[in-house]
Coordinates of C-alpha atoms in Angstrom, one line a residue:
X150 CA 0.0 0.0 0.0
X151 CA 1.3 3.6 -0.8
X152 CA 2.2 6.4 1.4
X153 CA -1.6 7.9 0.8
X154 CA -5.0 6.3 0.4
X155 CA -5.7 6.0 -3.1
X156 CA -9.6 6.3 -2.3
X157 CA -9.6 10.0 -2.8
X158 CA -9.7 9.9 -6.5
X159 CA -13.0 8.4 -6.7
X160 CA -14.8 10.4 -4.2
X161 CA -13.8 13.1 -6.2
X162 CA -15.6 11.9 -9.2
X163 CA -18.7 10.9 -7.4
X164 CA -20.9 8.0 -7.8
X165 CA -22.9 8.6 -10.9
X166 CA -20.2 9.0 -13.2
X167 CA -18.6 5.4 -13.4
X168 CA -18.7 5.5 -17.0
X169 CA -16.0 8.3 -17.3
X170 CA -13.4 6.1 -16.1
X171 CA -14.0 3.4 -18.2
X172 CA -14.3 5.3 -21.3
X173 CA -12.1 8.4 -21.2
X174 CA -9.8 6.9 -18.4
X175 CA -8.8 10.2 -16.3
X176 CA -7.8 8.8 -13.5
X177 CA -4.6 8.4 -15.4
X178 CA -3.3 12.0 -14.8
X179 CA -4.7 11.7 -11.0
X180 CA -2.9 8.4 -9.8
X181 CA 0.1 9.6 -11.9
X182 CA 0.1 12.6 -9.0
X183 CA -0.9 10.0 -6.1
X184 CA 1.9 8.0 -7.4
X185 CA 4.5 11.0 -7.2
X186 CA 3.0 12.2 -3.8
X187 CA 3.6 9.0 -2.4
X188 CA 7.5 9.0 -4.0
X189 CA 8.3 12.3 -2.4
X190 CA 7.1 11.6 1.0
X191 CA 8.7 7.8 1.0
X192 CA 11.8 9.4 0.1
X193 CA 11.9 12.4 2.6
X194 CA 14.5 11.6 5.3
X195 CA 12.0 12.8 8.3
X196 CA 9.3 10.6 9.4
X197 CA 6.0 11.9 8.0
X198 CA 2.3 11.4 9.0
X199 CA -0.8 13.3 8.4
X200 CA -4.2 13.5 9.9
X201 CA -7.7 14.8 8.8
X202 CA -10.1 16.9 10.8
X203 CA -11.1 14.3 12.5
X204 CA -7.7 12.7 13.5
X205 CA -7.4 9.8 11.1
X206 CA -4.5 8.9 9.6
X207 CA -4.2 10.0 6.0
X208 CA -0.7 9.2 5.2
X209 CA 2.3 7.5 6.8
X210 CA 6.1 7.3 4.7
X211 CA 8.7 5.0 4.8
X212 CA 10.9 6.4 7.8
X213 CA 8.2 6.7 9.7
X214 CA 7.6 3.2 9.5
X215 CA 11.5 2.2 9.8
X216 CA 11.4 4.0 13.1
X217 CA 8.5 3.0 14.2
X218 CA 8.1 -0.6 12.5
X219 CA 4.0 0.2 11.5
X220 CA 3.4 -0.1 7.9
X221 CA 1.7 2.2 5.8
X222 CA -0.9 -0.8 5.3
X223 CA -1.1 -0.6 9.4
X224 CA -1.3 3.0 10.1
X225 CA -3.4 4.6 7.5
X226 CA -6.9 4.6 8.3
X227 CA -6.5 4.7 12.1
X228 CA -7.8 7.4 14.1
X229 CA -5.3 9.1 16.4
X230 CA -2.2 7.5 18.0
X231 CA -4.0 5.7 20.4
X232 CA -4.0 1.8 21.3
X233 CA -1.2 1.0 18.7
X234 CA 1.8 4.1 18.8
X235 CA 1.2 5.8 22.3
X236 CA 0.6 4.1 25.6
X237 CA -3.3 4.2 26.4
X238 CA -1.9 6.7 29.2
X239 CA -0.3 9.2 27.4
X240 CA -2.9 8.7 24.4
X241 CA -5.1 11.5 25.0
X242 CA -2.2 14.1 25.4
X243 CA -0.5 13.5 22.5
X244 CA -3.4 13.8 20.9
X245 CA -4.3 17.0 22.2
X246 CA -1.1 18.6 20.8
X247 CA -0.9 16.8 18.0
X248 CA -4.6 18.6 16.8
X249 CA -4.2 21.8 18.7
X250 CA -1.7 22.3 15.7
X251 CA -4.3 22.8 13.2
X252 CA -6.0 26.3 14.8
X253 CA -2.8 27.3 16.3
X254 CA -0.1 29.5 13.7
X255 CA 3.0 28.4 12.8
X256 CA 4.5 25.4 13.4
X257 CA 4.6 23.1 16.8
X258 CA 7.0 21.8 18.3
X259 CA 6.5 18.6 20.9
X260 CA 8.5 16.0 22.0
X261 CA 6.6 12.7 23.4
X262 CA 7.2 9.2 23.8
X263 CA 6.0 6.5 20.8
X264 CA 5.4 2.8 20.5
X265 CA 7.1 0.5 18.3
X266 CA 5.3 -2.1 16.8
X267 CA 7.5 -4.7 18.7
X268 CA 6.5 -2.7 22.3
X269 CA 9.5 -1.3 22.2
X270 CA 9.4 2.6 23.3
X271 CA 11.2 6.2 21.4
X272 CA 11.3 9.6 22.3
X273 CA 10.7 11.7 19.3
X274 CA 10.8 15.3 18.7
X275 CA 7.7 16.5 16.2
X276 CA 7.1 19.4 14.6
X277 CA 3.2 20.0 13.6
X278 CA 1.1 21.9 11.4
X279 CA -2.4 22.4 10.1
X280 CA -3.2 22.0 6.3
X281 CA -5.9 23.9 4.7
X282 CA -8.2 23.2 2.3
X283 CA -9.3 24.9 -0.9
X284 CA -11.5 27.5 1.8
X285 CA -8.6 28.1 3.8
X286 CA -9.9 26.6 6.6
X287 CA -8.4 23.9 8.3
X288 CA -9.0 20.3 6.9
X289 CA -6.2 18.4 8.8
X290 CA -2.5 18.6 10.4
X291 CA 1.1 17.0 8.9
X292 CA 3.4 15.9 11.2
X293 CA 6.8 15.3 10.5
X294 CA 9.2 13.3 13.4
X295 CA 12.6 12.1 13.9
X296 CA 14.5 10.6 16.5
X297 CA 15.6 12.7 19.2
X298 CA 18.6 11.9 19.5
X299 CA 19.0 12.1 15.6
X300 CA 17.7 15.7 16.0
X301 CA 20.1 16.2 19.0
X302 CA 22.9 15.3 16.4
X303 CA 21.4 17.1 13.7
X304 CA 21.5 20.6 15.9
X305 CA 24.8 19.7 17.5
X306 CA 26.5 19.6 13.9
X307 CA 24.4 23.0 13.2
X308 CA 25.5 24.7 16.2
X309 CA 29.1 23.5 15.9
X310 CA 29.1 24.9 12.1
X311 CA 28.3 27.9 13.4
X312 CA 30.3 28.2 15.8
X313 CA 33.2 27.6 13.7
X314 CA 32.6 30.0 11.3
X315 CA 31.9 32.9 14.2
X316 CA 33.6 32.0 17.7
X317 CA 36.2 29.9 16.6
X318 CA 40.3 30.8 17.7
X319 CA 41.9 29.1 14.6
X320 CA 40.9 29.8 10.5
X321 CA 37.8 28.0 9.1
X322 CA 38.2 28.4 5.1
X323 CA 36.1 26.5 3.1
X324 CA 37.5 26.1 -0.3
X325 CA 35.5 25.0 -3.4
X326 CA 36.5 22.5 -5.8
X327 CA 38.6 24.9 -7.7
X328 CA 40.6 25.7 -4.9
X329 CA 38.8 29.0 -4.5
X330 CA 37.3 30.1 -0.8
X331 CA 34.0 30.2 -0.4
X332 CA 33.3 30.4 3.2
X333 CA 35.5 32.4 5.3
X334 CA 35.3 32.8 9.4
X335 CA 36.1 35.5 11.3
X336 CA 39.6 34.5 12.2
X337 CA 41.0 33.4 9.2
X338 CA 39.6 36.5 7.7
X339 CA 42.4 38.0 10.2
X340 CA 44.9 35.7 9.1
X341 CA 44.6 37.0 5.4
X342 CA 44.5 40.4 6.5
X343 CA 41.5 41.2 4.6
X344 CA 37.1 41.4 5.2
X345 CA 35.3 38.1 5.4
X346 CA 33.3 38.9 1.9
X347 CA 36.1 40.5 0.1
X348 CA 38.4 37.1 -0.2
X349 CA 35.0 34.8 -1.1
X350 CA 36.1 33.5 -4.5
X351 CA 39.3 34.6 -5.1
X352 CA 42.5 32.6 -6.2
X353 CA 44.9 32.1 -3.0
X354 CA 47.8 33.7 -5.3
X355 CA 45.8 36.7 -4.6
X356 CA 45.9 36.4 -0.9
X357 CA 49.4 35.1 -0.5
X358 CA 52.9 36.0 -2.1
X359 CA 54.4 32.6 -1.0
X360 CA 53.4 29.1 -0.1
X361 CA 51.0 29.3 -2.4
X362 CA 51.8 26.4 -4.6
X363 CA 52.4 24.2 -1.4
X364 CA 49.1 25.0 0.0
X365 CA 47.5 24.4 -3.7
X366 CA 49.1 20.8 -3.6
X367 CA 47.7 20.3 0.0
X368 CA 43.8 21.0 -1.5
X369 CA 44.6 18.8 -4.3
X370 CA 45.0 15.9 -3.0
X371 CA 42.5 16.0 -0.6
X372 CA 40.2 16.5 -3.0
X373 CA 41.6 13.9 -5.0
X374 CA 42.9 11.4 -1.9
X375 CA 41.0 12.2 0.8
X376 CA 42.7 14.1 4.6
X377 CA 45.8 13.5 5.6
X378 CA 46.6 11.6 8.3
X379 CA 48.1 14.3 10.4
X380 CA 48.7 17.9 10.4
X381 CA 50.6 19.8 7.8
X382 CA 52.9 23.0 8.9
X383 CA 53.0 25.6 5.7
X384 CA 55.2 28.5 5.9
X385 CA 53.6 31.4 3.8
X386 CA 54.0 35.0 3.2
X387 CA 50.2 37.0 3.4
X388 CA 50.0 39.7 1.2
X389 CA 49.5 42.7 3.4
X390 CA 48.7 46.4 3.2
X391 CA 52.6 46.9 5.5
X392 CA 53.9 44.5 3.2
X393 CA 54.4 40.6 3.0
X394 CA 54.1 38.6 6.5
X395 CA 56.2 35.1 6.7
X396 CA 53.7 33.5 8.9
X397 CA 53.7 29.2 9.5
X398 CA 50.1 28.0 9.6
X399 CA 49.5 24.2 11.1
X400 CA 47.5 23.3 8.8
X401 CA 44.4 20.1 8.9
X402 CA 42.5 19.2 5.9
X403 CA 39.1 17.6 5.1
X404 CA 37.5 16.5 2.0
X405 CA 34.0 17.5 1.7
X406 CA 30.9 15.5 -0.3
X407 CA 27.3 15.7 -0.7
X408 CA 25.8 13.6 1.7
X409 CA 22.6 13.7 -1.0
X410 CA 24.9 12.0 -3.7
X411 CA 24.7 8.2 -4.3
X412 CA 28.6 7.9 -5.0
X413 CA 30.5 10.7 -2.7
X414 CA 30.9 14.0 -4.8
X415 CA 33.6 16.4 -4.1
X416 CA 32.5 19.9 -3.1
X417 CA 35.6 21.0 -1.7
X418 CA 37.8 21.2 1.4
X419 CA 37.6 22.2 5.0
X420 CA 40.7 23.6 5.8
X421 CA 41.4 24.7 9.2
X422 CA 44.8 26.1 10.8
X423 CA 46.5 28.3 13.5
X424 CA 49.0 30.3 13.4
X425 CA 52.1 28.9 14.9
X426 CA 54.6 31.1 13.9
X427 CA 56.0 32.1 17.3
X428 CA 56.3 28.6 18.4
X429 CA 57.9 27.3 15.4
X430 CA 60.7 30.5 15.0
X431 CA 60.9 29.9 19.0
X432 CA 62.0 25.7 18.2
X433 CA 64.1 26.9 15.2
X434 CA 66.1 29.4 17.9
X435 CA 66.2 27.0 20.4
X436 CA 67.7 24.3 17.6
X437 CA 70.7 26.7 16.3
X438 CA 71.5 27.6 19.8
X439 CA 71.9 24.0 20.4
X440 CA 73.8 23.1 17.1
X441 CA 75.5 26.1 17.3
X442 CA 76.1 25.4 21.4
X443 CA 77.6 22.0 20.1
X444 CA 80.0 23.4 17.4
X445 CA 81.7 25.6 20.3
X446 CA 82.0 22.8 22.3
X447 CA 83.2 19.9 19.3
X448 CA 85.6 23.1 18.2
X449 CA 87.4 23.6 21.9
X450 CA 87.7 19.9 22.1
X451 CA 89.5 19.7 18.7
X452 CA 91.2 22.6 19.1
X453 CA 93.0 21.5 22.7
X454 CA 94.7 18.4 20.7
X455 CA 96.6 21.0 18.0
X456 CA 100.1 21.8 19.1
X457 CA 100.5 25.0 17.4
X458 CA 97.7 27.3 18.9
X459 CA 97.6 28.7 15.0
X460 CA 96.5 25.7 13.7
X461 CA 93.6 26.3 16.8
X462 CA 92.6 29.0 15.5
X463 CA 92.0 27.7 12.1
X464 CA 90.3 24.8 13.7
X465 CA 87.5 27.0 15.8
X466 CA 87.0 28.9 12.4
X467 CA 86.3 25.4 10.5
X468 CA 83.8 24.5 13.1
X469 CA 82.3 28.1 13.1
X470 CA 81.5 28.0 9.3
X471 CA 79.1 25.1 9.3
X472 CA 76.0 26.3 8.5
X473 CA 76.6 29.8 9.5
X474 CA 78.6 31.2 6.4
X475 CA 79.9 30.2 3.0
X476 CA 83.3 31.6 3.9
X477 CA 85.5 33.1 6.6
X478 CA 88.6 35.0 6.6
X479 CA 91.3 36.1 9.9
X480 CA 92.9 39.4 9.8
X481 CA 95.9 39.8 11.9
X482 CA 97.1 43.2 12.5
X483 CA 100.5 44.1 10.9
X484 CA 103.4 44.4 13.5
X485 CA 101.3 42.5 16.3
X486 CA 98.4 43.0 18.7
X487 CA 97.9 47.0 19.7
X488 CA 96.7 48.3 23.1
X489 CA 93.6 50.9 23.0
X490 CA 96.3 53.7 23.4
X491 CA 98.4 52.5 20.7
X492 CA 96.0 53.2 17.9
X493 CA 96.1 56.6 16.8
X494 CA 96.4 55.9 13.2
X495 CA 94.9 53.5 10.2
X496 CA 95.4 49.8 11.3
X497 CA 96.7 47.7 8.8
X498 CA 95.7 44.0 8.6
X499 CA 97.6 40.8 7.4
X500 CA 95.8 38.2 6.4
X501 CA 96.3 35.2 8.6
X502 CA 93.7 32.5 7.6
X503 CA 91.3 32.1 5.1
X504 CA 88.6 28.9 3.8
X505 CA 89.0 27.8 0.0
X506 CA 86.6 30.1 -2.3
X507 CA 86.7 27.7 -5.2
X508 CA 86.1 24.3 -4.3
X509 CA 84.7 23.3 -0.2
X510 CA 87.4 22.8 2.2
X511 CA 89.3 23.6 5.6
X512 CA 90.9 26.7 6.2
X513 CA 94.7 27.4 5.6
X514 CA 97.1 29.6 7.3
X515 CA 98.4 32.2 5.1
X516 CA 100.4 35.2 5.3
X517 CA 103.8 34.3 5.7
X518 CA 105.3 37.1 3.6
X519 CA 103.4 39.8 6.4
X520 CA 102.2 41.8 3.3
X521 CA 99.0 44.0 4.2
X522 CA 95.5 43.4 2.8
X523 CA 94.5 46.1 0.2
X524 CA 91.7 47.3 2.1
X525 CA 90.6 50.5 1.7
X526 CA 89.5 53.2 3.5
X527 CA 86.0 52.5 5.7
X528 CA 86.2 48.6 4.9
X529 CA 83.8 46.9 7.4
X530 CA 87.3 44.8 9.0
X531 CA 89.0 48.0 9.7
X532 CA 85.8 49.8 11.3
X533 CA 85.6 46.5 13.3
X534 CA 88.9 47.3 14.5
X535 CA 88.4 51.1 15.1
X536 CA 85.2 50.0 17.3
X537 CA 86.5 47.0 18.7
X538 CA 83.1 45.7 18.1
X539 CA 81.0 43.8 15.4
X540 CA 80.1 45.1 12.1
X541 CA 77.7 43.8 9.6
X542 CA 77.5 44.9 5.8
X543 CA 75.7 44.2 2.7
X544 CA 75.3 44.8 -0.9
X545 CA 71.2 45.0 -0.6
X546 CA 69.1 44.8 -3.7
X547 CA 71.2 45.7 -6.6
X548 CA 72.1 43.5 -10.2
X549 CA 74.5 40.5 -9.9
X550 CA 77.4 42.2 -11.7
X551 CA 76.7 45.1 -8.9
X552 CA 77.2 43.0 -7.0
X553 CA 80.2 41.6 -7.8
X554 CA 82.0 44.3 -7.9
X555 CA 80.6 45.4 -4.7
X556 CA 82.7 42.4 -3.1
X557 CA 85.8 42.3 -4.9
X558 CA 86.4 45.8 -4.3
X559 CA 86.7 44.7 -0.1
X560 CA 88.5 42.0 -1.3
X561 CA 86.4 39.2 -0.9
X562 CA 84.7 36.6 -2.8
X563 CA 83.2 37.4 -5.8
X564 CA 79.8 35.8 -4.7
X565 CA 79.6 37.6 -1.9
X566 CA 76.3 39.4 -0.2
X567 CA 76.6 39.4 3.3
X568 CA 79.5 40.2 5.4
X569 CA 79.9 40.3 9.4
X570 CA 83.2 41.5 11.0
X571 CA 84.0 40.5 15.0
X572 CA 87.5 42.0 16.6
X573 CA 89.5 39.3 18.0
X574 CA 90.5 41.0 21.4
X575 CA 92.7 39.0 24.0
X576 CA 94.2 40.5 26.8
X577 CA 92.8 44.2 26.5
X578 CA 94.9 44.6 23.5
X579 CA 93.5 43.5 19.2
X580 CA 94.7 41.2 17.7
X581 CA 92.6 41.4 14.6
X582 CA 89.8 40.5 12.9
X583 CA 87.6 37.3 12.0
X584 CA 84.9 37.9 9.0
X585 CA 82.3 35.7 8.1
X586 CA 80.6 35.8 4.5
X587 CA 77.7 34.8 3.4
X588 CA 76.2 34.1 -0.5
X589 CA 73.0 35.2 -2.2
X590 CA 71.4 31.4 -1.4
X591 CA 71.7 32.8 2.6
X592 CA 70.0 35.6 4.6
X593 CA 71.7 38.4 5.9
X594 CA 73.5 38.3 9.3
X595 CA 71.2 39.2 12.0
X596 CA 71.9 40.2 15.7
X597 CA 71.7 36.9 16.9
X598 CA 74.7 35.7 14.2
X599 CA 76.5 38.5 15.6
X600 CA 76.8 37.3 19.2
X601 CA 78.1 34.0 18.1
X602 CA 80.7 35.4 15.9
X603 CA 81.5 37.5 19.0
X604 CA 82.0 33.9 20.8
X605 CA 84.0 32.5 18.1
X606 CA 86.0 35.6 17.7
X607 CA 87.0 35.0 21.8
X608 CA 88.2 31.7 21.2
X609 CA 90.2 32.1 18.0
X610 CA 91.5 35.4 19.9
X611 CA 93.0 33.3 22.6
X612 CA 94.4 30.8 20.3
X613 CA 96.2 33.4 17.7
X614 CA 97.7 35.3 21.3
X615 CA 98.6 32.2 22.8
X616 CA 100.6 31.8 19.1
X617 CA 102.2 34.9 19.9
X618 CA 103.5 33.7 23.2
X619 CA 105.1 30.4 21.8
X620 CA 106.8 32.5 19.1
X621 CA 108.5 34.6 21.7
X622 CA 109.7 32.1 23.7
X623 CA 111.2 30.1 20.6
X624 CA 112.9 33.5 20.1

């Protein structure tokens, strides 16, 4: 038996005019409607029953009866609830509210206790409503049920959408299937630097200067493999009215489909993440101080098995350059170390040491001959000297063959960018100067760098004076 009673067609057409149906056949048209009535309410996903004016049952679907366990065959043509889905006890009540719905406005909202057909008992939450006929007046109420606890889930997964997209402390973005955004929340709206309507449907290249291909990839394969197991970290730089912002983003991802499709169909990707960027430069800090930490420590222990304290010095400067600098050069000043009061002129500096600019290798002691570097006048090694302090240069943003010239006019490299310049000061009097170079694959040397080659400086200090003091003796 369908969803409906079938008998309405024939009342409609009244008993004197059999013949019609027989000869013209237009009931055709009419159970061609019943038929599509009864498809749409056996495939709605709420439970559905209606009454008349009188409280019969006019129609019962498919959920209703898989929740329940009464058939439409069972349930239509019963009046009311009463002996078969309610408890005798709690008949009359349910009634009542079930009918006040058809002279009261709006819908109604209820949630009572029904009977299974195997006596088993659910709580369902109901929404009613009266229908009208052709007059307007009402000829009957629909009632449409569901589980309460399947409406409990329903609203949970409502409220937490919302809440995500308005309350939530990380980014909420979701992105459609051409890796465009098409919901943004509040916070990510933040993130991006820009209003919650103004980045719907834009490409991420727009939003971001870098990271954008990696993020790109990310979507993609979600939507083509599904979420990643665990969390992705994705350094990128947000395009900004102040300029571009190197942020790191931890990163989830989630495939989205229509839960409506038969086969799941891609309609984009949830993709939430915080901003971790503090954290992650805080473990990146804490890691060099440790490798660099290390180095000091690997360098004094290699350094305290060389005989001649020269050959120390070139061994703390090998240890220094590993991942700090493509090159590195010592500078001893011409004639021997100089007290504070002893410089009143230029300081001229012999080159002592320096690392291999062609091919990778360790540093060698040069400088026999005593002949002075050409340096000129205000070269970053002879201010670090006159301040008996550190000194960073660089070349900044200017064409390779700039460039180039730049640094071999201070006698370095030609691949030079970055330079830093620590004194080496032992025993209140300079000795020199240690400089550190860095390439155009490198960033330049920041204050943090400069402490550490302040550090190395100390130690190769002690082992180029404590040089000095075997030479003298051996004269």
């Amino acid at each position: 038996m369908s969803a409906s009673r079938r008998s309405g067609t024939t009342d409609e057409l009244g008993p004197d005019e059999p013949e019609r149906e027989q000869q013209h056949e237009p009931e055709q048209p009419e159970r061609d409607g019943s038929d599509l009535l009864a498809a749409l309410l056996d495939g709605m996903d709420a439970a559905l029953c209606a009454f008349d004016a009188d409280g019969v049952v006019t129609h019962w679907n498919r959920e209703a009866e898989r929740i329940l366990g009464w058939s439409a065959a069972e349930a239509v043509g019963r009046h009311g609830f009463a002996g078969w889905a309610v408890r005798s006890a709690d008949a009359e009540e349910v009634e009542g509210r079930l009918m006040t719905a058809m002279h009261a406005p709006g819908r109604q909202v209820y949630e009572f206790a029904l009977v299974t057909k195997d006596g088993g008992r659910v709580l369902v939450r109901t929404q009613s409503a009266a229908v009208r006929g052709p007059d307007g007046k009402p000829a009957g109420v629909y009632c449409a049920f569901s589980e309460v606890h399947a409406q409990i889930d329903l609203e949970r997964s409502i409220a937490l959408s919302e809440a995500l997209f308005e309350d939530a402390s990380w980014g909420v973005v979701l992105v459609d299937a051409d890796l465009r955004p098409a919901v943004v929340n509040a916070h990510a709206a933040r993130a991006l630097g820009i209003g919650r309507t103004s980045v719907l449907g834009r490409p991420l290249g727009d939003l971001l200067s870098q990271g954008v291909e990696e993020l790109e990839s990310a979507l993609t394969h979600v939507l083509a493999e599904g979420a990643p197991p665990a969390p992705a970290e994705i350094w990128v730089s947000v395009r900004t009215s102040e300029g571009d912002k190197r942020r790191c983003w931890r990163s989830g991802f989630l495939r989205l489909a229509s839960p409506l499709a038969e086969e799941p169909v891609p309609l984009g990707v949830g993709w939430l993440f915080q901003d971790v960027t503090e954290a992650k430069q805080g473990e990146q800090e804490a890691a060099l101080l440790r490798f660099r930490t290390n180095q000091l420590h690997r360098a004094g222990r290699a350094a305290a098995e060389c005989e001649d304290p020269a050959e120390a010095a070139v061994v703390h400067l090998d240890f220094a350059l590993a991942g700090f600098a493509d090159h590195a050069l010592i500078d001893r000043v011409a004639g021997g170390p100089v007290a504070d009061a002893e410089t009143v002129g230029p300081v001229r500096l012999v080159r002592a040491a320096a690392t291999p600019s062609g091919a990778p290798g360790p540093s060698a002691l040069t400088g026999q001959a005593g002949l002075p570097v050409r340096y000129a006048e205000g070269h970053p090694a002879l201010q670090s000297v006159a301040r008996s302090g550190s000194v960073r240069a660089g070349v900044g943003t200017v064409p390779a063959e700039q460039a180039r010239e730049w640094a071999r006019a201070r006698q370095w490299p030609s691949d030079t960018v970055h330079a830093l310049c620590a004194v080496l000061r032992s025993r209140g009097r300079t000795l020199g100067v240690v400089t550190f170079l860095r390439g155009a694959g490198r960033s330049a040397f920041e204050r943090s760098d400069a402490t550490y080659a302040e550090d190395v400086a100390a130690r190769i200090a002690t082992a180029l004076d404590l040089s000095g003091l075997v030479g003298e003796r051996k004269d």
